[in-house]
């Protein structure tokens, strides 16, 4: 199959407006999770999230989404005009719908995701219309997989993946109602974890066949070696406790990459900090790696859970980690959950290899996994 | 890329239907039928009662499609996936959720409604009920033809990631005026695609994408997903009753397109 390279990427997170600043914050063990000021949290179970500094709606009737995207896309170099556009989000411009229901000015033309595809396509000078992918917290991981699949099969000459989600009262109140939010900043894989913290952010990734990238002098920031997707078929809002869907997705991804499990040097886990997600992941990874789980980390204690954007941001961070041969600390970790001692650290960890496994799982029982390869041109 | 169409099911304003019922397909204007558990399942089902309107629509169309394909038995996990296209997704549910959130500053926000404010949730419901373990996601796209879901599903089949893929569209009536013109029809239609004939017998025919991205069914160009339903049910285009494919269905032969 065609070797698929990632040749350019940009991220905006609560820790900064670039991958460099985000990485620096991660390595310093900082967390962007702090008090929410854009809406009242008085009636909710927590008052914190990881918001992007200074992010305001583009107009009184508009969304915060475009300023977030615009800032992100500004971090990309030129994108091939023939690139397939794939966006990923769970709720897109949900702040516009909130405004509408509150009787405030609301640009309803911007509600359908098709309008965002057209806008991004124009912004990047693309000739194609694009597709938005919605699969809960696995949205962007699936978008990357679909981009790589299209390139690998010769159905696209390049792809640009744009992943995005906001901290909105809609989503905040919903997770609060589900009792899923941590009272304080989340603590993935910690014994005392008590739920997730929301975050916002965006990522843009450019994928290209290796041959074209070499021909055009593009950088090799990493490779998408394999991917897998599977459903638990168990529950809508909770993971299958036996990790069946994640196990299947991991095995599919490894098989597609042509790798044996021991060749994976590190895992970038979904690691939300909820009791059941983190246990499910450990159960699944034990099965996939036959008990010998490579070092794993979660960055959600630093960046919060940015839902549909999380996978894209985590791909960028994962490739940086491979390039630096260092996994970032799992911020918020004090005492690892039983069985994870030694696997997860609150400090940076050396990566002794060239492949990283990334996973996300979401509502609806979906699981998605990517196998990333180390790039040569950092 | 080629695949066999092994089943078709739908919900439109005319009611619930499936291809092998031979009752024809129509998409009249008007409200969709109010979907109840009894219309779909003989046994009581607590889950169905909790579903939002959008999930009921999607699950109903998927159920009809599986019945048409002879694959509606419950329980066993199996490598089946679903890709659904939508314009507005669960917008109606989003609005209903906001109506629980706003009045009391969030104190009365409904966790049950929130759980269905993701458009892919009905895919999870279908996965639970029918044991689907394959890929599942929702797409939104500007192309009104709406058949990108079919090409993506065929690619999944071609990659060997599922034995059957369901692909189709699912949209409720628009509740906010003039956000998109023209408005998508309130309807849900799904196709069961496979590389071998399904248990219901001979497939409807061969679906094929050529190298330019054009979709054809049994060699005839198809311009949209609803046209494809008609093409499956009336292959000659003359209102003839359902006729099973008589062409070579061996998908291992090289593609001509």
Coordinates of C-alpha atoms in Angstrom, one line a residue:
Chain A
X1 CA 0.0 0.0 0.0
X2 CA 1.1 3.6 -0.6
X3 CA 3.2 5.1 2.2
X4 CA 1.2 8.0 3.6
X5 CA 3.2 10.9 5.0
X6 CA 2.0 13.8 7.2
X7 CA 3.8 16.7 5.7
X8 CA 2.4 19.7 7.6
X9 CA 0.4 20.3 10.7
X10 CA -0.8 23.0 13.0
X11 CA -2.6 23.0 16.3
X12 CA -4.2 25.5 18.6
X13 CA -4.9 24.4 22.2
X14 CA -5.4 25.8 25.6
X15 CA -1.7 25.7 26.1
X16 CA -0.8 27.7 23.0
X17 CA -1.4 28.7 19.4
X18 CA 1.1 26.3 17.9
X19 CA 2.4 22.8 18.3
X20 CA 5.7 24.3 19.6
X21 CA 4.0 26.2 22.4
X22 CA 1.6 23.3 23.2
X23 CA 4.6 20.9 23.3
X24 CA 6.6 23.2 25.5
X25 CA 3.6 23.5 28.0
X26 CA 3.1 19.7 28.0
X27 CA 6.8 19.0 28.7
X28 CA 6.7 21.6 31.5
X29 CA 3.8 19.6 33.0
X30 CA 1.5 22.6 32.7
X31 CA -2.3 22.3 32.5
X32 CA -4.6 24.7 30.6
X33 CA -7.5 23.6 32.7
X34 CA -8.8 26.6 34.7
X35 CA -11.9 28.5 35.6
X36 CA -14.5 28.9 32.8
X37 CA -15.5 32.6 32.3
X38 CA -17.4 32.6 29.0
X39 CA -20.6 31.3 30.7
X40 CA -21.9 30.9 34.2
X41 CA -21.0 27.5 35.7
X42 CA -22.9 28.1 39.0
X43 CA -25.4 25.2 38.4
X44 CA -22.9 22.7 37.1
X45 CA -20.8 20.0 38.9
X46 CA -17.5 21.7 38.0
X47 CA -16.3 25.1 37.0
X48 CA -13.2 24.3 35.0
X49 CA -12.2 23.6 31.4
X50 CA -9.3 24.2 29.1
X51 CA -10.2 27.1 26.9
X52 CA -8.2 28.8 24.2
X53 CA -7.0 32.2 25.5
X54 CA -8.8 35.2 24.0
X55 CA -11.1 33.2 21.7
X56 CA -14.1 35.3 20.9
X57 CA -16.9 35.0 18.3
X58 CA -16.1 36.5 15.0
X59 CA -19.3 38.6 15.1
X60 CA -22.2 39.1 17.5
X61 CA -24.2 36.4 15.6
X62 CA -21.3 34.2 14.8
X63 CA -19.3 31.4 16.3
X64 CA -16.0 31.1 18.1
X65 CA -15.3 28.2 15.7
X66 CA -14.1 30.3 12.8
X67 CA -11.5 32.4 14.8
X68 CA -10.2 29.0 16.2
X69 CA -10.0 27.5 12.7
X70 CA -8.5 30.6 11.2
X71 CA -5.8 30.7 13.8
X72 CA -5.1 27.0 13.2
X73 CA -5.0 27.2 9.4
X74 CA -2.7 30.2 9.6
X75 CA -0.1 27.7 11.0
X76 CA -0.1 25.7 7.8
X77 CA 2.0 26.3 4.7
X78 CA 0.4 26.1 1.2
X79 CA -2.0 23.1 0.9
X80 CA -2.2 21.3 -2.5
X81 CA -5.3 22.6 -4.2
X82 CA -6.4 19.0 -5.1
X83 CA -6.3 17.9 -1.5
X84 CA -9.4 16.1 -0.2
X85 CA -10.8 18.1 2.7
X86 CA -12.0 16.1 5.7
X87 CA -13.2 17.9 8.8
X88 CA -14.1 16.4 12.1
X89 CA -16.2 17.8 14.9
X90 CA -18.8 16.7 17.4
X91 CA -20.8 19.8 17.7
X92 CA -19.2 22.3 15.3
X93 CA -20.7 25.9 15.7
X94 CA -23.0 24.9 18.6
X95 CA -22.6 28.3 20.2
X96 CA -24.7 29.7 17.3
X97 CA -27.6 27.3 18.1
X98 CA -27.3 28.4 21.8
X99 CA -27.6 32.0 20.8
X100 CA -30.6 31.2 18.6
X101 CA -32.5 29.5 21.4
X102 CA -31.7 32.3 23.8
X103 CA -33.2 34.8 21.3
X104 CA -29.9 36.4 20.5
X105 CA -28.5 37.2 17.1
X106 CA -27.6 34.0 15.4
X107 CA -26.2 33.3 11.9
X108 CA -28.3 30.3 11.1
X109 CA -26.7 29.9 7.7
X110 CA -23.6 28.8 9.5
X111 CA -25.3 25.9 11.3
X112 CA -24.9 23.1 8.7
X113 CA -21.4 21.7 8.5
X114 CA -21.6 21.9 4.7
X115 CA -21.2 25.7 5.1
X116 CA -18.0 25.2 7.1
X117 CA -16.6 22.8 4.5
X118 CA -17.2 25.5 1.8
X119 CA -15.6 28.1 4.0
X120 CA -12.5 26.1 4.8
X121 CA -12.2 25.0 1.2
X122 CA -12.1 28.6 0.1
X123 CA -9.7 29.6 2.8
X124 CA -7.2 26.9 1.7
X125 CA -7.8 27.4 -2.0
X126 CA -9.1 23.8 -2.5
X127 CA -10.9 22.6 -5.6
X128 CA -12.9 19.9 -3.7
X129 CA -16.0 20.2 -1.5
X130 CA -15.0 17.9 1.3
X131 CA -16.7 15.8 3.9
X132 CA -17.3 16.3 7.6
X133 CA -17.0 13.2 9.8
X134 CA -18.9 12.9 13.0
X135 CA -18.2 10.0 15.2
X136 CA -18.2 11.5 18.7
X137 CA -14.7 11.6 20.3
X138 CA -13.3 9.3 17.6
X139 CA -14.2 11.8 14.8
X140 CA -10.8 13.2 14.0
X141 CA -9.0 9.8 14.3
X142 CA -11.5 8.4 11.8
X143 CA -11.0 11.4 9.6
X144 CA -7.2 10.8 9.6
X145 CA -7.9 7.2 8.8
X146 CA -10.2 8.0 6.0
X147 CA -7.7 10.5 4.5
X148 CA -5.0 7.9 4.7
X149 CA -7.3 5.3 3.2
X150 CA -8.2 7.5 0.3
X151 CA -4.5 8.3 -0.4
X152 CA -3.5 4.7 0.1
X153 CA -6.0 3.5 -2.4
X154 CA -5.2 6.2 -4.9
X155 CA -8.6 7.9 -4.5
X156 CA -7.0 11.2 -3.4
X157 CA -3.7 12.8 -4.2
X158 CA -3.5 14.5 -0.9
X159 CA -5.8 15.2 2.1
X160 CA -6.1 18.0 4.6
X161 CA -7.8 17.1 7.9
X162 CA -9.3 19.9 10.0
X163 CA -10.4 18.9 13.5
X164 CA -12.2 21.3 15.8
X165 CA -14.5 21.6 18.9
X166 CA -15.3 24.4 21.3
X167 CA -16.0 24.6 25.0
X168 CA -19.7 25.5 25.0
X169 CA -22.4 25.6 27.6
X170 CA -24.3 23.1 25.6
X171 CA -21.6 20.5 26.0
X172 CA -20.5 21.5 29.5
X173 CA -24.0 21.3 30.8
X174 CA -24.6 17.9 29.2
X175 CA -21.5 16.3 30.6
X176 CA -22.3 17.9 33.9
X177 CA -25.8 16.3 33.7
X178 CA -24.3 13.0 33.0
X179 CA -22.1 13.4 36.1
X180 CA -19.0 12.9 33.9
X181 CA -17.0 16.0 34.8
X182 CA -14.2 16.0 37.3
X183 CA -14.7 18.6 40.0
X184 CA -11.0 19.7 39.5
X185 CA -8.7 19.3 36.6
X186 CA -8.9 15.7 35.3
X187 CA -6.4 13.0 36.4
X188 CA -6.1 10.4 33.7
X189 CA -5.1 6.9 34.9
X190 CA -4.9 8.1 38.5
X191 CA -6.4 6.1 41.3
X192 CA -8.4 9.2 42.4
X193 CA -9.6 10.2 38.9
X194 CA -13.1 11.5 39.1
X195 CA -14.2 12.3 35.6
X196 CA -13.1 14.3 32.5
X197 CA -12.4 17.9 32.0
X198 CA -13.5 19.6 28.8
X199 CA -11.1 21.4 26.5
X200 CA -11.2 23.1 23.2
X201 CA -8.8 23.2 20.3
X202 CA -8.2 22.5 16.6
X203 CA -5.7 20.7 14.5
X204 CA -4.9 20.7 10.8
X205 CA -2.9 17.9 9.2
X206 CA -1.8 17.6 5.6
X207 CA -1.4 14.0 4.3
X208 CA 0.3 13.0 1.1
X209 CA 1.6 9.9 -0.7
X210 CA 5.3 9.6 0.1
X211 CA 6.3 9.6 -3.5
X212 CA 4.5 12.9 -4.2
X213 CA 5.8 14.5 -1.0
X214 CA 9.4 13.6 -2.0
X215 CA 8.9 14.9 -5.5
X216 CA 7.5 18.2 -4.2
X217 CA 10.1 18.6 -1.4
X218 CA 7.7 18.3 1.4
X219 CA 8.8 17.5 4.9
X220 CA 8.2 14.0 6.4
X221 CA 6.8 14.8 9.9
X222 CA 5.5 11.2 10.3
X223 CA 3.6 8.4 8.6
X224 CA 0.2 7.0 9.0
X225 CA 1.1 3.3 9.0
X226 CA -2.2 1.8 10.0
X227 CA -5.7 2.3 11.3
X228 CA -8.6 0.4 12.7
X229 CA -12.2 1.1 13.7
X230 CA -14.6 -1.0 15.6
X231 CA -17.8 -0.7 17.6
X232 CA -18.3 -2.2 21.1
X233 CA -22.0 -3.0 20.4
X234 CA -22.5 -2.6 24.1
X235 CA -23.6 0.8 25.4
X236 CA -24.2 4.3 24.0
X237 CA -22.4 6.5 26.6
X238 CA -20.1 4.0 28.4
X239 CA -17.3 1.8 27.1
X240 CA -17.5 -1.9 27.0
X241 CA -15.7 -3.0 30.1
X242 CA -13.9 -5.8 28.3
X243 CA -12.5 -3.4 25.8
X244 CA -13.7 -5.5 22.9
X245 CA -14.1 -2.7 20.4
X246 CA -10.7 -1.1 21.2
X247 CA -9.0 -4.5 21.1
X248 CA -10.4 -5.1 17.6
X249 CA -9.5 -1.7 16.4
X250 CA -5.9 -2.0 17.7
X251 CA -5.5 -5.4 16.0
X252 CA -6.9 -4.1 12.8
X253 CA -4.5 -1.2 12.8
X254 CA -1.5 -3.3 13.6
X255 CA -2.4 -5.8 10.9
X256 CA -2.8 -2.9 8.4
X257 CA 0.6 -1.5 9.4
X258 CA 2.2 -4.9 9.1
X259 CA 3.5 -4.7 12.6
X260 CA 3.6 -7.0 15.6
X261 CA 2.4 -5.5 18.9
X262 CA 6.0 -5.5 20.4
X263 CA 7.1 -3.1 17.7
X264 CA 4.9 -0.3 19.2
X265 CA 7.1 1.8 21.4
X266 CA 4.5 4.0 23.0
X267 CA 0.8 4.5 23.4
X268 CA -1.0 7.8 23.2
X269 CA -4.2 6.8 25.1
X270 CA -7.6 8.4 24.9
X271 CA -7.2 8.7 28.7
X272 CA -10.1 10.9 29.6
X273 CA -9.9 10.4 33.4
X274 CA -13.3 8.8 33.7
X275 CA -13.3 5.7 35.9
X276 CA -14.6 3.3 33.2
X277 CA -12.7 4.7 30.1
X278 CA -9.3 4.4 31.7
X279 CA -9.9 0.9 33.0
X280 CA -11.3 -0.2 29.7
X281 CA -8.2 1.1 27.9
X282 CA -5.9 -0.7 30.2
X283 CA -7.9 -3.9 29.8
X284 CA -7.8 -3.6 26.0
X285 CA -4.0 -2.8 25.9
X286 CA -3.2 -5.7 28.2
X287 CA -5.0 -8.0 25.7
X288 CA -3.4 -6.5 22.6
X289 CA 0.1 -6.4 24.0
X290 CA -0.2 -9.7 25.8
X291 CA 0.4 -8.0 29.2
X292 CA 3.5 -6.2 28.0
X293 CA 2.1 -2.7 27.5
X294 CA 4.5 -0.1 26.2
X295 CA 4.7 3.2 28.1
X296 CA 1.5 5.1 27.7
X297 CA 0.4 8.7 28.2
X298 CA -2.6 10.9 28.1
X299 CA -2.5 14.6 27.4
X300 CA -6.0 15.4 28.6
X301 CA -4.9 16.4 32.0
X302 CA -3.1 19.3 30.3
X303 CA -5.4 20.1 27.4
X304 CA -8.8 18.8 28.5
X305 CA -10.9 16.7 26.3
X306 CA -11.5 18.5 23.1
X307 CA -13.9 15.8 21.8
X308 CA -13.9 15.8 18.0
X309 CA -10.6 17.7 17.9
X310 CA -8.8 15.5 20.4
X311 CA -7.6 12.8 18.0
X312 CA -6.1 15.4 15.6
X313 CA -4.3 17.3 18.3
X314 CA -3.0 14.0 19.7
X315 CA -1.7 12.9 16.3
X316 CA 0.4 16.1 16.1
X317 CA 1.6 15.7 19.7
X318 CA 2.3 12.0 19.0
X319 CA 4.4 12.7 16.0
X320 CA 6.4 15.4 17.9
X321 CA 6.9 12.8 20.7
X322 CA 8.2 10.3 18.2
X323 CA 10.5 12.9 16.7
X324 CA 11.8 13.9 20.2
X325 CA 11.8 10.2 21.3
X326 CA 10.1 11.5 24.4
X327 CA 6.5 11.0 25.5
X328 CA 5.0 13.9 27.4
X329 CA 4.0 13.7 31.0
X330 CA 0.6 12.6 32.0
X331 CA -0.4 15.8 33.8
X332 CA -2.6 15.2 36.9
X333 CA -1.2 11.8 37.6
X334 CA -0.2 11.2 41.2
X335 CA -0.8 7.5 41.9
X336 CA -1.4 5.3 38.9
X337 CA -4.4 3.1 38.9
X338 CA -3.8 -0.5 40.0
X339 CA -2.0 -2.4 37.2
X340 CA -0.6 0.7 35.6
X341 CA 2.3 1.2 37.9
X342 CA 5.4 1.9 35.8
X343 CA 3.4 2.3 32.6
X344 CA 2.3 5.8 33.1
X345 CA 4.4 8.7 34.4
X346 CA 3.9 12.2 35.5
X347 CA 7.2 13.0 33.9
X348 CA 8.5 12.8 30.3
X349 CA 9.3 9.2 29.2
X350 CA 11.9 8.1 26.6
X351 CA 10.4 6.4 23.6
X352 CA 12.6 3.5 22.4
X353 CA 11.3 3.0 18.9
X354 CA 9.7 4.5 15.9
X355 CA 6.0 3.6 16.2
X356 CA 3.2 5.0 18.4
X357 CA -0.3 3.7 18.8
X358 CA -3.0 6.3 19.3
X359 CA -6.6 5.6 20.3
X360 CA -9.9 7.3 20.8
X361 CA -13.2 6.0 21.9
X362 CA -16.6 7.7 22.0
X363 CA -20.3 7.8 22.5
X364 CA -22.1 5.3 20.3
X365 CA -19.5 2.7 21.2
X366 CA -17.0 3.6 18.5
X367 CA -13.3 3.0 18.9
X368 CA -10.6 4.2 16.4
X369 CA -6.9 3.6 16.4
X370 CA -4.0 4.9 14.4
X371 CA -0.4 3.6 14.2
X372 CA 2.0 6.5 13.6
X373 CA 5.5 6.2 12.3
X374 CA 8.4 8.6 13.1
X375 CA 9.2 11.3 10.6
X376 CA 12.6 12.2 9.3
X377 CA 12.4 15.9 8.7
X378 CA 11.8 17.8 12.0
Chain B
X1 CA -15.0 -0.1 -6.7
X2 CA -17.9 -2.5 -6.9
X3 CA -20.4 -4.0 -4.5
X4 CA -23.6 -5.9 -4.5
X5 CA -26.8 -4.3 -3.2
X6 CA -28.3 -7.0 -0.9
X7 CA -31.0 -5.0 0.8
X8 CA -32.8 -1.7 0.8
X9 CA -35.0 -0.2 3.5
X10 CA -36.5 3.2 4.1
X11 CA -38.8 5.5 6.1
X12 CA -40.5 8.3 4.2
X13 CA -43.7 10.2 4.6
X14 CA -45.4 7.3 2.8
X15 CA -44.4 4.9 5.6
X16 CA -41.8 2.2 6.3
X17 CA -40.8 0.0 3.4
X18 CA -38.2 -2.4 2.0
X19 CA -37.3 -3.5 -1.5
X20 CA -38.5 -7.1 -1.4
X21 CA -42.0 -6.1 -0.2
X22 CA -42.5 -5.0 -3.9
X23 CA -44.7 -2.2 -2.8
X24 CA -42.7 0.5 -4.5
X25 CA -40.8 3.5 -3.1
X26 CA -42.3 7.0 -2.9
X27 CA -41.2 10.1 -1.2
X28 CA -44.3 12.3 -0.9
X29 CA -44.3 15.6 0.9
X30 CA -45.6 15.6 4.5
X31 CA -44.6 14.5 7.9
X32 CA -42.9 11.2 8.6
X33 CA -44.9 8.6 10.4
X34 CA -44.6 8.7 14.2
X35 CA -42.4 5.7 14.8
X36 CA -43.3 3.4 17.6
X37 CA -41.6 0.2 18.8
X38 CA -44.6 -1.9 17.7
X39 CA -44.0 -0.8 14.1
X40 CA -40.6 -2.4 14.2
X41 CA -40.2 -5.0 16.9
X42 CA -42.6 -7.5 18.4
X43 CA -40.9 -7.6 21.8
X44 CA -41.1 -4.8 24.3
X45 CA -37.9 -2.7 24.2
X46 CA -37.1 -0.1 26.8
X47 CA -34.3 1.3 24.8
X48 CA -36.6 2.3 21.9
X49 CA -38.8 4.4 24.2
X50 CA -35.8 6.4 25.2
X51 CA -34.6 7.2 21.7
X52 CA -34.9 10.7 20.2
X53 CA -36.8 11.1 17.0
X54 CA -33.7 11.2 14.8
X55 CA -32.4 7.9 16.3
X56 CA -35.8 6.3 15.8
X57 CA -35.8 7.3 12.2
X58 CA -32.3 6.0 11.5
X59 CA -32.8 2.8 13.5
X60 CA -36.1 2.1 11.7
X61 CA -34.6 2.5 8.3
X62 CA -31.6 0.3 9.2
X63 CA -34.0 -2.4 10.6
X64 CA -36.0 -2.4 7.4
X65 CA -32.8 -2.7 5.4
X66 CA -31.6 -5.6 7.4
X67 CA -34.9 -7.4 7.1
X68 CA -34.8 -6.9 3.4
X69 CA -31.3 -8.4 3.3
X70 CA -32.3 -11.3 5.6
X71 CA -29.9 -10.1 8.3
X72 CA -32.2 -8.8 11.0
X73 CA -31.6 -11.5 13.6
X74 CA -30.5 -10.1 16.9
X75 CA -27.7 -10.8 19.3
X76 CA -24.7 -12.2 17.5
X77 CA -21.8 -9.8 17.0
X78 CA -20.8 -9.5 13.4
X79 CA -18.5 -7.4 11.2
X80 CA -21.2 -5.0 9.9
X81 CA -20.6 -1.2 9.7
X82 CA -22.7 1.8 8.9
X83 CA -22.0 5.1 7.2
X84 CA -24.8 7.6 7.1
X85 CA -25.0 11.0 5.4
X86 CA -27.1 13.8 6.9
X87 CA -27.5 17.5 6.5
X88 CA -28.9 18.5 9.8
X89 CA -28.3 15.4 11.9
X90 CA -29.8 15.6 15.4
X91 CA -30.6 19.3 15.2
X92 CA -34.1 18.7 16.5
X93 CA -32.6 16.9 19.5
X94 CA -30.1 19.7 20.1
X95 CA -32.9 22.2 20.3
X96 CA -34.9 20.0 22.6
X97 CA -31.9 19.6 24.8
X98 CA -31.3 23.4 24.9
X99 CA -34.9 23.8 26.0
X100 CA -34.1 21.8 29.1
X101 CA -30.8 23.6 29.6
X102 CA -31.7 27.3 29.2
X103 CA -34.7 27.9 31.5
X104 CA -33.0 27.1 34.8
X105 CA -29.4 28.0 34.0
X106 CA -28.5 24.4 33.3
X107 CA -29.9 22.9 36.5
X108 CA -32.5 20.9 34.7
X109 CA -30.4 19.9 31.6
X110 CA -31.6 16.5 30.5
X111 CA -28.8 13.8 30.6
X112 CA -31.0 11.5 28.5
X113 CA -31.5 14.1 25.7
X114 CA -27.8 15.1 25.8
X115 CA -26.8 11.5 25.2
X116 CA -28.6 11.7 21.8
X117 CA -27.1 15.1 20.7
X118 CA -24.5 13.3 18.6
X119 CA -25.7 12.3 15.2
X120 CA -23.8 9.0 15.4
X121 CA -25.8 7.7 18.4
X122 CA -28.3 5.9 16.3
X123 CA -25.4 3.9 14.8
X124 CA -24.6 2.9 18.3
X125 CA -28.2 1.9 18.9
X126 CA -28.1 -0.2 15.8
X127 CA -24.8 -1.7 16.8
X128 CA -26.2 -2.8 20.2
X129 CA -29.4 -4.2 18.8
X130 CA -27.9 -6.0 15.8
X131 CA -24.4 -6.7 17.1
X132 CA -22.5 -4.5 14.6
X133 CA -18.8 -4.4 15.3
X134 CA -17.7 -2.7 12.1
X135 CA -16.8 1.0 11.4
X136 CA -19.6 3.5 11.9
X137 CA -19.7 7.2 11.4
X138 CA -21.8 10.1 10.1
X139 CA -20.9 12.3 7.2
X140 CA -22.0 15.7 6.1
X141 CA -21.2 17.0 2.6
X142 CA -22.2 19.8 0.3
X143 CA -23.0 17.5 -2.6
X144 CA -26.8 17.1 -2.7
X145 CA -26.5 13.8 -4.6
X146 CA -25.6 12.3 -1.3
X147 CA -23.8 9.1 -2.4
X148 CA -20.4 9.7 -0.9
X149 CA -21.6 7.4 1.9
X150 CA -21.8 4.6 -0.7
X151 CA -18.3 5.1 -2.0
X152 CA -16.9 5.2 1.5
X153 CA -18.8 2.1 2.5
X154 CA -17.5 0.3 -0.7
X155 CA -14.0 1.3 0.2
X156 CA -14.4 -0.3 3.7
X157 CA -15.7 -3.5 2.1
X158 CA -12.8 -3.4 -0.4
X159 CA -10.3 -3.1 2.5
X160 CA -11.9 -6.1 4.2
X161 CA -12.8 -4.2 7.4
X162 CA -16.5 -5.4 7.3
X163 CA -18.4 -8.1 5.5
X164 CA -21.5 -5.9 5.1
X165 CA -21.7 -2.2 5.1
X166 CA -25.0 -0.2 5.4
X167 CA -24.9 3.2 3.7
X168 CA -27.6 5.8 3.3
X169 CA -29.1 9.0 4.4
X170 CA -31.1 10.1 7.4
X171 CA -32.7 13.5 7.9
X172 CA -35.7 14.8 9.8
X173 CA -37.7 17.8 8.7
X174 CA -35.8 21.0 9.1
X175 CA -36.9 23.0 12.2
X176 CA -34.9 26.2 11.5
X177 CA -36.1 28.0 8.3
X178 CA -33.8 28.6 5.4
X179 CA -30.5 27.3 6.7
X180 CA -30.0 25.2 3.6
X181 CA -31.6 25.5 0.2
X182 CA -33.0 23.3 -1.1
X183 CA -34.0 21.5 2.0
X184 CA -33.2 17.8 2.2
X185 CA -36.2 15.5 2.3
X186 CA -37.3 14.2 5.6
X187 CA -36.5 10.5 5.0
X188 CA -34.1 7.8 5.8
X189 CA -32.9 5.2 3.2
X190 CA -30.2 2.6 3.6
X191 CA -28.6 0.0 1.4
X192 CA -27.0 -3.2 2.5
X193 CA -23.8 -3.6 0.5
X194 CA -21.6 -6.7 0.3
X195 CA -19.1 -8.5 -1.9
X196 CA -21.2 -11.7 -1.9
X197 CA -24.9 -12.2 -2.1
X198 CA -26.7 -11.9 1.2
X199 CA -29.0 -14.5 2.9
X200 CA -32.2 -13.0 1.3
X201 CA -31.2 -14.4 -2.1
X202 CA -30.1 -12.8 -5.3
X203 CA -28.9 -9.2 -4.9
X204 CA -30.6 -6.2 -6.6
X205 CA -27.5 -5.7 -8.7
X206 CA -24.0 -4.3 -8.9
X207 CA -23.1 -0.9 -7.7
X208 CA -20.0 0.6 -9.2
X209 CA -17.9 3.7 -9.0
X210 CA -15.7 4.4 -12.0
X211 CA -12.4 6.2 -11.9
X212 CA -14.1 9.6 -12.4
X213 CA -16.3 9.1 -9.3
X214 CA -19.5 8.5 -11.2
X215 CA -21.9 6.0 -9.7
X216 CA -23.6 3.4 -11.8
X217 CA -26.1 0.6 -11.1
X218 CA -26.1 -2.3 -13.5
X219 CA -24.3 -0.1 -16.0
X220 CA -26.8 2.8 -15.8
X221 CA -25.6 6.1 -14.4
X222 CA -27.3 7.0 -11.0
X223 CA -27.5 10.7 -10.1
X224 CA -28.6 10.5 -6.4
X225 CA -29.3 8.1 -3.6
X226 CA -33.1 8.2 -4.0
X227 CA -32.7 7.6 -7.8
X228 CA -30.7 4.5 -6.8
X229 CA -33.6 3.1 -4.8
X230 CA -35.8 3.5 -7.9
X231 CA -33.1 2.0 -10.1
X232 CA -32.9 -1.1 -7.8
X233 CA -36.7 -1.5 -7.7
X234 CA -37.3 -0.8 -11.4
X235 CA -34.1 -1.8 -13.2
X236 CA -35.5 -1.2 -16.7
X237 CA -36.7 2.3 -15.7
X238 CA -40.2 1.5 -16.8
X239 CA -41.9 0.9 -13.6
X240 CA -41.4 -2.8 -13.8
X241 CA -41.6 -4.9 -10.6
X242 CA -38.5 -5.9 -8.8
X243 CA -36.3 -8.0 -11.0
X244 CA -33.3 -9.7 -9.6
X245 CA -29.9 -9.1 -11.2
X246 CA -29.1 -11.5 -13.9
X247 CA -25.7 -10.1 -14.8
X248 CA -22.4 -11.6 -13.7
X249 CA -22.1 -10.9 -10.0
X250 CA -18.6 -12.2 -9.7
X251 CA -16.9 -9.2 -8.1
X252 CA -13.5 -10.7 -8.4
X253 CA -13.3 -9.9 -12.1
X254 CA -11.4 -6.8 -13.1
X255 CA -13.4 -3.6 -13.1
X256 CA -14.2 -2.2 -16.5
X257 CA -14.5 1.4 -15.3

